[in-house]
Amino acid sequence: MQERKLSLGAAIKLARQNQQLTQTELSEELDISSRHLQAIENENKAPSYELLSKILNRLDIPANTVLNSTDTTRSPEQELLIYLICNKCSERDVAVLLSTAEALVQTKE
């Protein structure tokens, strides 16, 4: 599997879709046009610092996943999984996820 670098537009789009928000719904919450949001997601326009802050806060995107200059070579899905495990799961949840991942890997060997 080829891994992709997480871009700002891709991170925003993925997080928006994971929260089952349309571009129109999110743009209304952010008080911008849906065309502006579409341009940001498509990497045709960069948001202002103030708008970027609003987007990251609203979508629960860790700033370091989109602002880090080093190439993590993780896909957006992997970044989201890491974020959810680190910030939204209890210790028990992590133990269950770890056991599940280990069992999955064993079935592929």
GROMACS .gro file of C-alpha atoms in nm:
model
  109
    1MET     CA    1   0.000   0.000   0.000
    2GLN     CA    2   0.137   0.338  -0.098
    3GLU     CA    3   0.111   0.592   0.182
    4ARG     CA    4   0.015   0.954   0.125
    5LYS     CA    5   0.124   1.271   0.298
    6LEU     CA    6  -0.155   1.446   0.487
    7SER     CA    7  -0.231   1.781   0.327
    8LEU     CA    8  -0.440   2.054   0.484
    9GLY     CA    9  -0.720   2.024   0.229
   10ALA     CA   10  -0.730   1.644   0.256
   11ALA     CA   11  -0.734   1.659   0.636
   12ILE     CA   12  -1.022   1.906   0.637
   13LYS     CA   13  -1.223   1.708   0.383
   14LEU     CA   14  -1.165   1.376   0.561
   15ALA     CA   15  -1.257   1.517   0.902
   16ARG     CA   16  -1.565   1.689   0.759
   17GLN     CA   17  -1.681   1.369   0.592
   18ASN     CA   18  -1.611   1.163   0.904
   19GLN     CA   19  -1.838   1.398   1.097
   20GLN     CA   20  -2.098   1.359   0.820
   21LEU     CA   21  -2.101   1.729   0.742
   22THR     CA   22  -2.160   1.869   0.396
   23GLN     CA   23  -1.950   2.155   0.265
   24THR     CA   24  -2.259   2.374   0.290
   25GLU     CA   25  -2.322   2.285   0.655
   26LEU     CA   26  -1.961   2.343   0.761
   27SER     CA   27  -1.927   2.663   0.560
   28GLU     CA   28  -2.240   2.803   0.726
   29GLU     CA   29  -2.097   2.724   1.071
   30LEU     CA   30  -1.771   2.893   0.975
   31ASP     CA   31  -1.951   3.191   0.817
   32ILE     CA   32  -1.782   3.145   0.479
   33SER     CA   33  -1.914   3.046   0.137
   34SER     CA   34  -1.923   2.681   0.039
   35ARG     CA   35  -1.710   2.774  -0.266
   36HIS     CA   36  -1.443   2.911  -0.031
   37LEU     CA   37  -1.443   2.587   0.169
   38GLN     CA   38  -1.431   2.385  -0.152
   39ALA     CA   39  -1.129   2.586  -0.269
   40ILE     CA   40  -0.953   2.520   0.064
   41GLU     CA   41  -1.026   2.145   0.045
   42ASN     CA   42  -0.901   2.135  -0.314
   43GLU     CA   43  -0.579   2.320  -0.218
   44ASN     CA   44  -0.669   2.613  -0.445
   45LYS     CA   45  -0.688   2.861  -0.159
   46ALA     CA   46  -0.519   2.888   0.179
   47PRO     CA   47  -0.732   2.991   0.477
   48SER     CA   48  -0.639   3.283   0.696
   49TYR     CA   49  -0.489   3.198   1.033
   50GLU     CA   50  -0.818   3.288   1.203
   51LEU     CA   51  -1.022   3.068   0.967
   52LEU     CA   52  -0.771   2.784   0.994
   53SER     CA   53  -0.802   2.796   1.371
   54LYS     CA   54  -1.183   2.782   1.347
   55ILE     CA   55  -1.171   2.487   1.106
   56LEU     CA   56  -0.923   2.287   1.312
   57ASN     CA   57  -1.119   2.348   1.633
   58ARG     CA   58  -1.457   2.270   1.477
   59LEU     CA   59  -1.339   1.949   1.312
   60ASP     CA   60  -1.115   1.835   1.600
   61ILE     CA   61  -0.807   1.824   1.379
   62PRO     CA   62  -0.479   1.838   1.573
   63ALA     CA   63  -0.277   2.131   1.439
   64ASN     CA   64   0.044   1.930   1.427
   65THR     CA   65  -0.105   1.689   1.172
   66VAL     CA   66  -0.141   1.967   0.915
   67LEU     CA   67   0.119   2.221   1.026
   68ASN     CA   68   0.411   1.984   1.083
   69SER     CA   69   0.670   2.037   0.812
   70THR     CA   70   0.813   1.685   0.833
   71ASP     CA   71   0.674   1.420   0.600
   72THR     CA   72   0.505   1.163   0.822
   73THR     CA   73   0.419   0.938   0.525
   74ARG     CA   74   0.094   0.843   0.699
   75SER     CA   75  -0.238   0.845   0.519
   76PRO     CA   76  -0.515   1.075   0.643
   77GLU     CA   77  -0.696   0.767   0.772
   78GLN     CA   78  -0.391   0.661   0.974
   79GLU     CA   79  -0.352   1.011   1.117
   80LEU     CA   80  -0.717   1.018   1.217
   81LEU     CA   81  -0.689   0.674   1.378
   82ILE     CA   82  -0.385   0.782   1.578
   83TYR     CA   83  -0.560   1.100   1.687
   84LEU     CA   84  -0.873   0.912   1.796
   85ILE     CA   85  -0.673   0.654   1.990
   86CYS     CA   86  -0.462   0.919   2.165
   87ASN     CA   87  -0.739   1.166   2.241
   88LYS     CA   88  -1.074   0.992   2.247
   89CYS     CA   89  -1.014   0.639   2.380
   90SER     CA   90  -0.989   0.516   2.737
   91GLU     CA   91  -0.711   0.280   2.844
   92ARG     CA   92  -0.956  -0.009   2.812
   93ASP     CA   93  -1.051   0.104   2.459
   94VAL     CA   94  -0.682   0.109   2.364
   95ALA     CA   95  -0.634  -0.243   2.504
   96VAL     CA   96  -0.930  -0.370   2.301
   97LEU     CA   97  -0.800  -0.199   1.986
   98LEU     CA   98  -0.452  -0.340   2.038
   99SER     CA   99  -0.587  -0.695   2.081
  100THR     CA  100  -0.802  -0.654   1.772
  101ALA     CA  101  -0.508  -0.523   1.565
  102GLU     CA  102  -0.284  -0.808   1.682
  103ALA     CA  103  -0.551  -1.064   1.590
  104LEU     CA  104  -0.596  -0.902   1.249
  105VAL     CA  105  -0.224  -0.915   1.180
  106GLN     CA  106  -0.205  -1.281   1.289
  107THR     CA  107  -0.479  -1.378   1.044
  108LYS     CA  108  -0.277  -1.226   0.758
  109GLU     CA  109   0.046  -1.409   0.845
   0.00000   0.00000   0.00000
